Coordinates of C-alpha atoms and ligand atoms in Angstrom, one line a residue:
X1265 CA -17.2 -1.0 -152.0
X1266 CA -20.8 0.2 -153.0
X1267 CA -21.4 1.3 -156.8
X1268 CA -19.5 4.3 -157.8
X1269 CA -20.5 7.8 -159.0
X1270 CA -21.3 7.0 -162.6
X1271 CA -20.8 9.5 -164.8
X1272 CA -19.4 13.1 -163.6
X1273 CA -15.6 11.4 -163.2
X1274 CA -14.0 12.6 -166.7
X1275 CA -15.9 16.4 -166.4
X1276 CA -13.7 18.7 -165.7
X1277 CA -16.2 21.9 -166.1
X1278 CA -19.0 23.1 -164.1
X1279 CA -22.0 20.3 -164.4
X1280 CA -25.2 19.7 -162.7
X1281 CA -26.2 16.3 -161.8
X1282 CA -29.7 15.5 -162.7
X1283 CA -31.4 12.4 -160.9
X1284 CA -34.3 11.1 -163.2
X1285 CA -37.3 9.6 -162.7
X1286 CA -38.2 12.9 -161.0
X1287 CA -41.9 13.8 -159.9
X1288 CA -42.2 17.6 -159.2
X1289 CA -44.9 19.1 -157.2
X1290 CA -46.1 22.7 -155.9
X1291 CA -45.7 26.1 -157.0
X1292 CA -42.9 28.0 -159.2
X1293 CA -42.2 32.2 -159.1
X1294 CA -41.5 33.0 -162.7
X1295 CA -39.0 35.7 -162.9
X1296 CA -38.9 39.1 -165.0
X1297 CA -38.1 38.4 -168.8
X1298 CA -34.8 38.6 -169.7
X1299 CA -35.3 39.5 -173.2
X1300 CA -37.1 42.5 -171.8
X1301 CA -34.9 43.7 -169.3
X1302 CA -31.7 43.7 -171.8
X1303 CA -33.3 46.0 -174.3
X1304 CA -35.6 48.0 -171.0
X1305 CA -31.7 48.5 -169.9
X1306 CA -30.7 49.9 -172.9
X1307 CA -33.9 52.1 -173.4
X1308 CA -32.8 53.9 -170.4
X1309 CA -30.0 55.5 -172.5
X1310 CA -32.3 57.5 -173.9
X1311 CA -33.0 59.6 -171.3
X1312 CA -30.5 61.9 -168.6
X1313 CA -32.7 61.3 -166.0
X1314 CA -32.8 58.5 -163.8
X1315 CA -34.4 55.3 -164.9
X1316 CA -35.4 52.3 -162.2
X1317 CA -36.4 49.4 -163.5
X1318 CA -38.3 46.2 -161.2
X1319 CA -38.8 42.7 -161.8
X1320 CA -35.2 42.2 -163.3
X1321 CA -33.7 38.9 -162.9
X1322 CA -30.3 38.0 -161.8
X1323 CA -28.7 36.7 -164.7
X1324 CA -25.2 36.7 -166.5
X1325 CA -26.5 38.1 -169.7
X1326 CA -28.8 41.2 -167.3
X1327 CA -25.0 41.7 -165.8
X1328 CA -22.7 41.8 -168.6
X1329 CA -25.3 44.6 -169.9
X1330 CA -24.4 46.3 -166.9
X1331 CA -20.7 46.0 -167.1
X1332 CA -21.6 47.7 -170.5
X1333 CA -23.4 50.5 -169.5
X1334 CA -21.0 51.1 -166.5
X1335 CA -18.4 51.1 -169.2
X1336 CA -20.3 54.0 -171.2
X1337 CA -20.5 56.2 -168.0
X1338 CA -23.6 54.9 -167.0
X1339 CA -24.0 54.9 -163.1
X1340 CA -26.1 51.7 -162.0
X1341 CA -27.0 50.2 -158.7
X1342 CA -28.8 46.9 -158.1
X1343 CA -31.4 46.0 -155.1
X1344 CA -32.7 43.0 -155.7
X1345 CA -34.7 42.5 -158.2
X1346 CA -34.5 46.6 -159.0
X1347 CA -32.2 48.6 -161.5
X1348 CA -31.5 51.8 -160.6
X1349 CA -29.9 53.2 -163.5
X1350 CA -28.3 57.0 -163.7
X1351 CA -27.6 57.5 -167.4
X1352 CA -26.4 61.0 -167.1
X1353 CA -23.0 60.4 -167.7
X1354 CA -23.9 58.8 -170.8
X1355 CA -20.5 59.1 -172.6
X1356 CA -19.5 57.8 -176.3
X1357 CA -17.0 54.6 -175.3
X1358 CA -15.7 51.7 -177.5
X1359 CA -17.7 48.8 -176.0
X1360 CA -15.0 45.8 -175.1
X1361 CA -14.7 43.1 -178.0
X1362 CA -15.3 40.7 -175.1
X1363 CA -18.5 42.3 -173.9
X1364 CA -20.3 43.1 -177.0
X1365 CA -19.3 39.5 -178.6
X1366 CA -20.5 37.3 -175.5
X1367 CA -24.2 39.4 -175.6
X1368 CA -26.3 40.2 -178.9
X1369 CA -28.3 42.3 -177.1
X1370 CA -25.7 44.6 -176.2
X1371 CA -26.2 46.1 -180.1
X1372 CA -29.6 47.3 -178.7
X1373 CA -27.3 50.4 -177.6
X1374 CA -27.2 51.9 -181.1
X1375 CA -30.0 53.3 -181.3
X1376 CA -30.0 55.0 -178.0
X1377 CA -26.5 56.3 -178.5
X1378 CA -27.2 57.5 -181.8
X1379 CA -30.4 59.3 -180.5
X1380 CA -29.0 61.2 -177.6
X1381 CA -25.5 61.6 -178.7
X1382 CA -25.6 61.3 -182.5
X1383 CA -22.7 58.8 -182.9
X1384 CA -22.2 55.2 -181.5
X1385 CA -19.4 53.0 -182.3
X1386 CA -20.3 49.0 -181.6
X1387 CA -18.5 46.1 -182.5
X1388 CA -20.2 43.5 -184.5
X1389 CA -22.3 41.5 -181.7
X1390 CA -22.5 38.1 -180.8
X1391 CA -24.7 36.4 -178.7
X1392 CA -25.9 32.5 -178.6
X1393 CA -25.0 30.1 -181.6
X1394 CA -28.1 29.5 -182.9
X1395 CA -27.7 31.2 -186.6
X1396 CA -26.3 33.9 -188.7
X1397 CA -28.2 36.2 -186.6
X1398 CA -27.6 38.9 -189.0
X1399 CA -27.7 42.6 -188.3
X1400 CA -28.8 44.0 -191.8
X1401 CA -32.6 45.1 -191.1
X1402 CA -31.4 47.0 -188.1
X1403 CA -28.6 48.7 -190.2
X1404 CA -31.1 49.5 -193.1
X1405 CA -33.7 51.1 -190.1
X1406 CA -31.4 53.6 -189.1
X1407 CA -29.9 54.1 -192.6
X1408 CA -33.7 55.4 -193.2
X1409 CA -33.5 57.6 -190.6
X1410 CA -30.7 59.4 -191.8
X1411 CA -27.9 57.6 -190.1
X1412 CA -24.9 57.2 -191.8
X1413 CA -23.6 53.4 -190.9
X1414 CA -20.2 51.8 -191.8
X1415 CA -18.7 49.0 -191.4
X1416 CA -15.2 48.9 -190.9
X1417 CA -12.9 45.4 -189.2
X1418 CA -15.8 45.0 -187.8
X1419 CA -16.5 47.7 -185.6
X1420 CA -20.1 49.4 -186.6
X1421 CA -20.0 53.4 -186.6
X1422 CA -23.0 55.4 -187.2
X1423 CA -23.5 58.8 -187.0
X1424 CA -26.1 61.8 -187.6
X1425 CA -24.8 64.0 -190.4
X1426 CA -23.0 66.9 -189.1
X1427 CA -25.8 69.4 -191.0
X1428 CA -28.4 67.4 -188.9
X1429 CA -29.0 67.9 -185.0
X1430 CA -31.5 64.5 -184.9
X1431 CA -32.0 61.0 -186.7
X1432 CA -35.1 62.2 -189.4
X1433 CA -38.0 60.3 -189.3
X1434 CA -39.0 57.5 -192.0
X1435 CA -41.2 54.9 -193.1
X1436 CA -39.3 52.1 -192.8
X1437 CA -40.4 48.5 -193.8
X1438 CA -39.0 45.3 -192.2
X1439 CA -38.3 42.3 -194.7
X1440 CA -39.0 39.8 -191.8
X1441 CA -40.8 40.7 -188.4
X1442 CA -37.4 41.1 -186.7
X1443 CA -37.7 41.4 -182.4
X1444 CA -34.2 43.3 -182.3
X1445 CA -34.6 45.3 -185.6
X1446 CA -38.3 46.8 -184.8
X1447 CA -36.6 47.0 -180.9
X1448 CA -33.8 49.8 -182.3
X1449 CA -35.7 51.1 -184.7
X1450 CA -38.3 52.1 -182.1
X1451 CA -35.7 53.3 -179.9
X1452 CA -33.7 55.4 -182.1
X1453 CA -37.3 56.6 -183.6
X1454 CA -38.5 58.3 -180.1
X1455 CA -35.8 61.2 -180.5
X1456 CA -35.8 61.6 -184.2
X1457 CA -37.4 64.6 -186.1
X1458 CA -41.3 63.8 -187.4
X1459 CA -43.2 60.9 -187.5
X1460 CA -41.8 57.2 -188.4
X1461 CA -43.3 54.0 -188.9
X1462 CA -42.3 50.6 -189.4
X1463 CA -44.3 48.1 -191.3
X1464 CA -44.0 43.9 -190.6
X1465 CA -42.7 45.1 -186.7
X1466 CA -42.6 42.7 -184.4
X1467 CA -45.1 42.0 -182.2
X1468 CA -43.8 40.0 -179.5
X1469 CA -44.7 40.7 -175.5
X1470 CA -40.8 42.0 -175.3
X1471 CA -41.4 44.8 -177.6
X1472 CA -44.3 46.3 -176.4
X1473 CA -43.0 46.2 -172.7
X1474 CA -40.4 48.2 -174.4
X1475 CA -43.2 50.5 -175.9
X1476 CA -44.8 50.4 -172.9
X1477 CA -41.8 51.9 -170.9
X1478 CA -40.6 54.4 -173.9
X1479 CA -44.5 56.1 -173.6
X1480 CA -44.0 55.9 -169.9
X1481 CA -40.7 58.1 -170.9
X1482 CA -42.9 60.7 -173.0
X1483 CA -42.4 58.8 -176.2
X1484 CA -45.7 59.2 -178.9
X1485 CA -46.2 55.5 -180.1
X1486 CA -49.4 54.4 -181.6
X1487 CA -49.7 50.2 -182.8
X1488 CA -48.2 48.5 -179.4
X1489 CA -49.2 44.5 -180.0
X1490 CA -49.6 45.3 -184.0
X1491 CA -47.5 44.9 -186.9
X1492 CA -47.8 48.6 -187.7
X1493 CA -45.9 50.8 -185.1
X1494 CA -46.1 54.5 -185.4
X1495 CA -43.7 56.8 -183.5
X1496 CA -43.6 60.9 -183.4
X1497 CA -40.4 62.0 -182.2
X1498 CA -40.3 64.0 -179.5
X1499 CA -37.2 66.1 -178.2
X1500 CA -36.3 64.7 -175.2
X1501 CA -37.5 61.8 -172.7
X1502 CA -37.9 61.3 -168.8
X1503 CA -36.9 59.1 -166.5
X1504 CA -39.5 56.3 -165.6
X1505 CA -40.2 53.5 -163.2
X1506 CA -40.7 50.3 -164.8
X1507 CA -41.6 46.7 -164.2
X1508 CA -39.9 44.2 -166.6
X1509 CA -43.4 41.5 -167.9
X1510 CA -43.3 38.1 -166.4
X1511 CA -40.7 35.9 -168.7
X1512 CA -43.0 33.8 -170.7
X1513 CA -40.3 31.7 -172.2
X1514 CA -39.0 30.7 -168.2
X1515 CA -42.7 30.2 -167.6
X1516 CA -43.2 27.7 -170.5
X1517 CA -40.0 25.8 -169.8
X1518 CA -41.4 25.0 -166.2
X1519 CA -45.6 24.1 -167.9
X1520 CA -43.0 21.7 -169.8
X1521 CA -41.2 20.3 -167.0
X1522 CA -44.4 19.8 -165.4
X1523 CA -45.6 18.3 -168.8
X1524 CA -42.2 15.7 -169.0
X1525 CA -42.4 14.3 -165.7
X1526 CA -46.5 14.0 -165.5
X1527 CA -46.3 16.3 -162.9
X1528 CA -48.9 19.2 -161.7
X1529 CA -47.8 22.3 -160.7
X1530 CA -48.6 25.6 -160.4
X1531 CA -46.7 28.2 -162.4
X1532 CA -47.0 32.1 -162.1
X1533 CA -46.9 35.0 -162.4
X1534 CA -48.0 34.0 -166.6
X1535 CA -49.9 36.7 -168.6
X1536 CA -51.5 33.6 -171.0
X1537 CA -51.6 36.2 -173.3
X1538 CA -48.3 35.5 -173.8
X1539 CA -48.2 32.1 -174.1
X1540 CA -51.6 31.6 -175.9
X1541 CA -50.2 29.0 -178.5
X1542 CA -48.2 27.2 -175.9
X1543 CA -51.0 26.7 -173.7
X1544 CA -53.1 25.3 -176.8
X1545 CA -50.5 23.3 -178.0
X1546 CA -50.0 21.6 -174.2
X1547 CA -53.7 21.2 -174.2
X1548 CA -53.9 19.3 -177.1
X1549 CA -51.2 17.1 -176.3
X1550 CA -52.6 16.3 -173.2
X1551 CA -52.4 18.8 -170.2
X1552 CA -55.3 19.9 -168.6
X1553 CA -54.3 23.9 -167.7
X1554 CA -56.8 26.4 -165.7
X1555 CA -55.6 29.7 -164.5
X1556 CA -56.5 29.3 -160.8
X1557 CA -56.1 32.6 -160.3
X1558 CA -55.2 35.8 -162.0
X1559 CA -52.0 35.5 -163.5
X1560 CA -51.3 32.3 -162.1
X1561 CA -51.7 28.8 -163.8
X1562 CA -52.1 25.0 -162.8
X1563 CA -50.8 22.7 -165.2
X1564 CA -52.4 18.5 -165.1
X1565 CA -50.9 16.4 -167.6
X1566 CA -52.6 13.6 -168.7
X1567 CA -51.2 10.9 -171.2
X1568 CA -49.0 13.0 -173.3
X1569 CA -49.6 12.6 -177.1
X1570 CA -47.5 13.8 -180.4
X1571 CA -48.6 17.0 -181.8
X1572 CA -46.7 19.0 -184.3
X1573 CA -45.2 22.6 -184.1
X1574 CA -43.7 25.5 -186.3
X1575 CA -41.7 27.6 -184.7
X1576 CA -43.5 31.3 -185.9
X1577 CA -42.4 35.2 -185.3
X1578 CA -45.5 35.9 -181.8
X1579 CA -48.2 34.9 -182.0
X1580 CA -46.9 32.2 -183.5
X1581 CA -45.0 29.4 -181.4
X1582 CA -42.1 30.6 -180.0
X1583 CA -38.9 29.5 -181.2
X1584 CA -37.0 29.5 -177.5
X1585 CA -39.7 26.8 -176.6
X1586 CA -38.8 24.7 -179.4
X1587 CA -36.4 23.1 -177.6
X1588 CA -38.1 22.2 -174.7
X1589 CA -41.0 20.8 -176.4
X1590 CA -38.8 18.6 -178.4
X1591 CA -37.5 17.1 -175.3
X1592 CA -41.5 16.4 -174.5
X1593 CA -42.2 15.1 -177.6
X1594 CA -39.4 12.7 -177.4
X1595 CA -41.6 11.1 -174.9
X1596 CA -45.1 11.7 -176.0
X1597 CA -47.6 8.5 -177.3
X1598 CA -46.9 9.0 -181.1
X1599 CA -45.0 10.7 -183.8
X1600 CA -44.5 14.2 -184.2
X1601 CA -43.2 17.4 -186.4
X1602 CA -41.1 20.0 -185.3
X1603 CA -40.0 22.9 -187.5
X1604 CA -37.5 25.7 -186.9
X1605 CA -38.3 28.3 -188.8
X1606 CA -36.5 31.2 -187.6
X1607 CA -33.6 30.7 -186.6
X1608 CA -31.5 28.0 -188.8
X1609 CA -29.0 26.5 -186.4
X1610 CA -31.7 25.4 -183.5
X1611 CA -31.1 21.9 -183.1
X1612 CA -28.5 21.4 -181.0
X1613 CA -30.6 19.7 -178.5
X1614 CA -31.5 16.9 -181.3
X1615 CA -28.0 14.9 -180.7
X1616 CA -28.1 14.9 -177.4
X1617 CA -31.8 14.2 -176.8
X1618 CA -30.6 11.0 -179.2
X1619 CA -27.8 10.1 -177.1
X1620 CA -30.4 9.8 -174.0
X1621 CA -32.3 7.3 -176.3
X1622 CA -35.3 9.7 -178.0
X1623 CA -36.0 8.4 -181.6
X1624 CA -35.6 11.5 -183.8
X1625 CA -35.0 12.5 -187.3
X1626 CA -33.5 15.4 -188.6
X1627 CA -33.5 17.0 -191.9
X1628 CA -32.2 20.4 -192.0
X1629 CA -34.8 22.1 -190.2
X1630 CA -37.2 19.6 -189.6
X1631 CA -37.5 16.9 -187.0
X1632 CA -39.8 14.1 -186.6
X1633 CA -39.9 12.6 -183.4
X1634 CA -41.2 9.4 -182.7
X1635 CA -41.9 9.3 -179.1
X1636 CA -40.5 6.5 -176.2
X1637 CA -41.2 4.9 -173.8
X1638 CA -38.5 6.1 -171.8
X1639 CA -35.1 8.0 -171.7
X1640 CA -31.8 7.2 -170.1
X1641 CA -29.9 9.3 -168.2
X1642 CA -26.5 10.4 -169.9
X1643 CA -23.3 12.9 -169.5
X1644 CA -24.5 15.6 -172.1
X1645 CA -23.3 18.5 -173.0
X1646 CA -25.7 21.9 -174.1
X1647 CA -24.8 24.0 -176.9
X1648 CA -27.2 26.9 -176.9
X1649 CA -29.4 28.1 -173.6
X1650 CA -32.2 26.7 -175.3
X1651 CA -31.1 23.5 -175.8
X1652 CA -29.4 23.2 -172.3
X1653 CA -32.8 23.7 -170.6
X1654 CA -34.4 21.3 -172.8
X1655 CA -32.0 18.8 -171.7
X1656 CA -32.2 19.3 -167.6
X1657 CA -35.7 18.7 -168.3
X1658 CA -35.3 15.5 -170.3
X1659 CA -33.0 14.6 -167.8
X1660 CA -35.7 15.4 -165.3
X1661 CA -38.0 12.2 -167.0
X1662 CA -35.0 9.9 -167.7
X1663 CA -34.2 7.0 -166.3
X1664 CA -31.0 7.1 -164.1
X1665 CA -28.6 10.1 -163.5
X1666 CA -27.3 12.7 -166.1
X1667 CA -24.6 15.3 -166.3
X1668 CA -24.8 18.1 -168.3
X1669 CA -22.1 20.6 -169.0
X1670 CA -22.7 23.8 -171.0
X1671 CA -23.8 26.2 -168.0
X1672 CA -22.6 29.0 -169.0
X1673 CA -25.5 29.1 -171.6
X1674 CA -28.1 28.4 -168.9
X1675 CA -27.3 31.1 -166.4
X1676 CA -27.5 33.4 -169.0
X1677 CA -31.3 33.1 -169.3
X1678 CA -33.0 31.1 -166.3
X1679 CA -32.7 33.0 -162.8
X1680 CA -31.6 30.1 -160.4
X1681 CA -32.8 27.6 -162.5
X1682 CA -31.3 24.4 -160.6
X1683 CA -32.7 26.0 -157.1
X1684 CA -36.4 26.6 -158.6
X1685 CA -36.7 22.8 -159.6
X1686 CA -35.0 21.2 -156.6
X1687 CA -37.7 23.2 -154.6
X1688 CA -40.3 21.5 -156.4
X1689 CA -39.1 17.9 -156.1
X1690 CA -36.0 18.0 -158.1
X1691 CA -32.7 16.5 -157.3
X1692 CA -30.2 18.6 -159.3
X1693 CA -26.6 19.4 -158.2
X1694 CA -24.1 21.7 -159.4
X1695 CA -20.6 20.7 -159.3
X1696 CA -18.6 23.3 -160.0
X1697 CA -15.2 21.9 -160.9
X1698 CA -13.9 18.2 -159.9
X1699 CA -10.5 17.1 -159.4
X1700 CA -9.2 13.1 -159.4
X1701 CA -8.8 13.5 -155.6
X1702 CA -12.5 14.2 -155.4
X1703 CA -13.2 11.7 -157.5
X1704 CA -11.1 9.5 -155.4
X1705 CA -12.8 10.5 -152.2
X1706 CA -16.1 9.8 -153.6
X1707 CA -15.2 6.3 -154.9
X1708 CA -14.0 5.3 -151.3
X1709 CA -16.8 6.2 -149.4
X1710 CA -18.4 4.3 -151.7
X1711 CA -21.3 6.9 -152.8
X1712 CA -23.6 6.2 -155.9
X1713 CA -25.6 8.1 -158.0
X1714 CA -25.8 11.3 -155.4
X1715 CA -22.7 12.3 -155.7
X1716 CA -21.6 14.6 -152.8
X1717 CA -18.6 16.1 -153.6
X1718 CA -17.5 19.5 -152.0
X1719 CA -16.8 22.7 -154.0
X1720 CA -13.2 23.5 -155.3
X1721 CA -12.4 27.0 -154.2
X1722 CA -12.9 29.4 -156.9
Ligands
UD1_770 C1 -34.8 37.9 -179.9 C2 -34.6 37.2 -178.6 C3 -34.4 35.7 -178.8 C4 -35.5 35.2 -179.7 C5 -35.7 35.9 -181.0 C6 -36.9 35.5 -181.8 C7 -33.5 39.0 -177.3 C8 -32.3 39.4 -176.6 N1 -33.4 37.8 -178.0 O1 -33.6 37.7 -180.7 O2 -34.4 35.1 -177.5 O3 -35.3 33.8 -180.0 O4 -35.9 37.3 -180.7 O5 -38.1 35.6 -181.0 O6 -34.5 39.6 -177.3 N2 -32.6 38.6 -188.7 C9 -32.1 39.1 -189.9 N3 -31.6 40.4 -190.0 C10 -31.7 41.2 -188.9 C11 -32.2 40.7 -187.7 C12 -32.6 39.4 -187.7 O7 -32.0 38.4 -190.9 O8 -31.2 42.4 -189.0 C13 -33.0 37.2 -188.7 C14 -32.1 36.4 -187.7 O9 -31.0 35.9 -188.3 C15 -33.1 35.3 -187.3 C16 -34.4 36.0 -187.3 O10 -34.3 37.2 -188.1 O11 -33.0 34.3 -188.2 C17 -35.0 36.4 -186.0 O12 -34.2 37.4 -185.4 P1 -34.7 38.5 -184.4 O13 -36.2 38.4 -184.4 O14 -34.0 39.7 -184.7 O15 -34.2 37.9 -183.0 P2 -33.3 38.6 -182.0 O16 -33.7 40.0 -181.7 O17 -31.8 38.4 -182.3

């Protein structure tokens, strides 16, 4: 008998199998951003009109916000990559434990609700596990603008007092530049009575595409891009069409795959606007990157040396790349510094970029990384999205085959991510449950390292 499938006999749960030694070549279609399209999604509360929204990608998270509108009388229709979105029916509903607690995002509804129907109850959100992800500077935001919150076994209620027909505007000043605080601040803002403005917003490309969409509704918003956002309220909004931005964090996870495996590709549709640090930090560890065309961007690595990052609110480095460029680092010429400053449980990756052979150190939020000359292929395990992309593409540069279970966290965030990399050179399979017959099967026909083993029924 021939050597036998390695690794993927004692998993149980849906895995890919990722060959190493991988060399990836041609071009990659980045999808819409998720992180927009959630909170594009929820904007579209605001209005009764009807709302269509383009360049949204299939992803779990983009349909549990569906099921969630759907469940607040939202009417919603998908064609491919379009939302159409009725919100008319827009009714005040109890989101589901289940819903709200498998999707953070699905808080972004607050401020809507509150706007158009001056009450919203929520319960406390969830969302990955990267932190305390605490939900204080978007309580104190609508607090300001007259809202009166509680918190009660953990369900959220906030209402408009009765002797008030709209949220009243404020100046509201956020303690840390927070993407989902400034995102329902701005939101419930729009609809409120007089002029508000918030101080130390956000500035991240997600946020104004949300800006850009809520002016597109008849929304008065003055600062897009700064840290200074001024909003008049208006009475009512209108129903839009709107294209979700490229997703700049999809796009630098594949200018790092191409970066891992010393491959070239090209990688687009990328507003480098968006990913200005990125692309300077990829330069100086090595890549050569030109945008052949408008939008679009060919990446050349070279040798690949250690350079340090800090993870910073945009412009800054962006914490979801972290990951990924740990897993580069792990094999870059040299010794590098990564901190995590924004998010304080981000290093999930660390163990089981160790486990593959990467020589790393880690002191609370700081790792230093002292590259090698190779990693080996491994059954792994992600913990966060993140983290589980950062680990397909170390598994990508290893040497030998890897499983990795965990993909519940990557199908929430990368649109067909497996399918993508296979059509650039990849060799990934997704196994979606295994039994010990198929195990058995595989072992007598005597297959190695490929395993081909057929579907259970779902
Ligand atoms: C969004 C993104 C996420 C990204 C993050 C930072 C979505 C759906 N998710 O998450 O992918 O990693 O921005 O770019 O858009 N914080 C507080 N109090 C608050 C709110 C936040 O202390 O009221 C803290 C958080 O615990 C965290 C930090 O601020 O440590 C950043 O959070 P925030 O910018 O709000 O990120 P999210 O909107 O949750």
């Amino acid at each position: 008998m021939g050597s036998v499938a390695p690794i993927s006999k004692a998993i149980k749960t849906p895995h890919l199998e990722v060959e190493g030694s991988c060399s990836l070549t041609g071009r990659i279609k980045i999808s819409g951003a998720k992180n927009s399209a959630l909170v594009l999604m929820a904007a579209s509360l605001l209005t009764k009109d009807k709302v269509r929204l383009n360049n949204i990608p299939s992803l779990t998270d983009i349909d549990v916000m569906g099921e969630i509108l759907i469940r607040m009388g939202i009417e919603i229709n998908r064609d491919d990559n379009s939302l159409f979105i009725n919100p008319k029916g827009l009714r005040d509903a109890l989101l589901p434990n289940e819903l709200v607690h498998s999707l953070r995002a699905s808080f972004f509804c607050i401020g809507p609700l509150l706007a158009r129907l001056g009450k919203a109850k929520i319960p406390l959100p969830g969302g990955c596990q990267i932190g305390l992800r605490p939900i204080d500077e978007h309580i104190k935001g609508l607090r300001a603008l007259g809202a009166i919150v509680e918190i009660d076994e953990n369900i959220i209620s906030a209402t408009i007092p009765s002797n008030k027909k709209r949220l009243q505007a404020a100046n509201i000043v956020l303690d840390f530049p927070s993407v989902g605080a400034t995102e329902t601040i701005l939101m419930a803002a729009t609809l409120a009575d007089g002029t508000t403005t918030i101080e130390n917003a956000a500035r991240e490309p997600e946020v104004q595409d949300l800006i850009e969409m809520l002016v597109m509704m008849g929304a008065q918003i003055k600062g897009s891009g700064s840290s200074k956002l001024t909003i008049k309220g208006v009475e009512k909004l209108n129903g839009c069409i709107h294209s979700a931005i490229p997703d700049r964090i999809e796009a630098g996870t594949f200018l790092i795959a191409a970066a891992i495996t010393r491959s070239q590709l090209v990688v687009g549709p990328v507003i480098p606007a968006h990913l200005e640090v990125v692309l300077n930090k990829l330069q100086e560890c090595g890549c050569l990157i030109e945008e052949i065309e408008k939008n679009l961007l060919r990446i050349i690595p070279t040798q690949i040396k250690a350079v340090n990052i800090k993870t910073k609110p945009f412009p800054g480095f962006p914490t979801d790349l972290q990951a990924p460029f740990m897993a580069l680092m792990s094999t870059a010429n040299g010794t590098s510094e990564i901190t995590e400053t924004i998010f304080e449980n981000r290093m999930q990756h660390v163990y089981e970029l160790i486990k593959m052979g990467a020589s790393i150190n880690l002191n609370e939020r700081t790792a230093q990384i002292q590259g090698v000359e190779e990693l080996t292929g491994k059954s792994l395990m992600g913990g966060d999205l993140r983290s589980t992309a950062a680990i397909v593409l170390a598994s990508l540069a290893a040497k030998g085959l890897s499983t990795i279970e965990g993909l519940n966290h990557l199908d929430r965030g990368y649109e067909s991510f497996e399918t993508k990399l296979n059509s650039i050179g990849a060799t990934i399979s997704r196994i979606e449950s295994h039994t010990s017959q198929n195990i058995v099967s595989a072992c007598e026909l005597g297959t190695h390292n490929k395993v081909v083993i057929k579907q259970n029924a779902a």
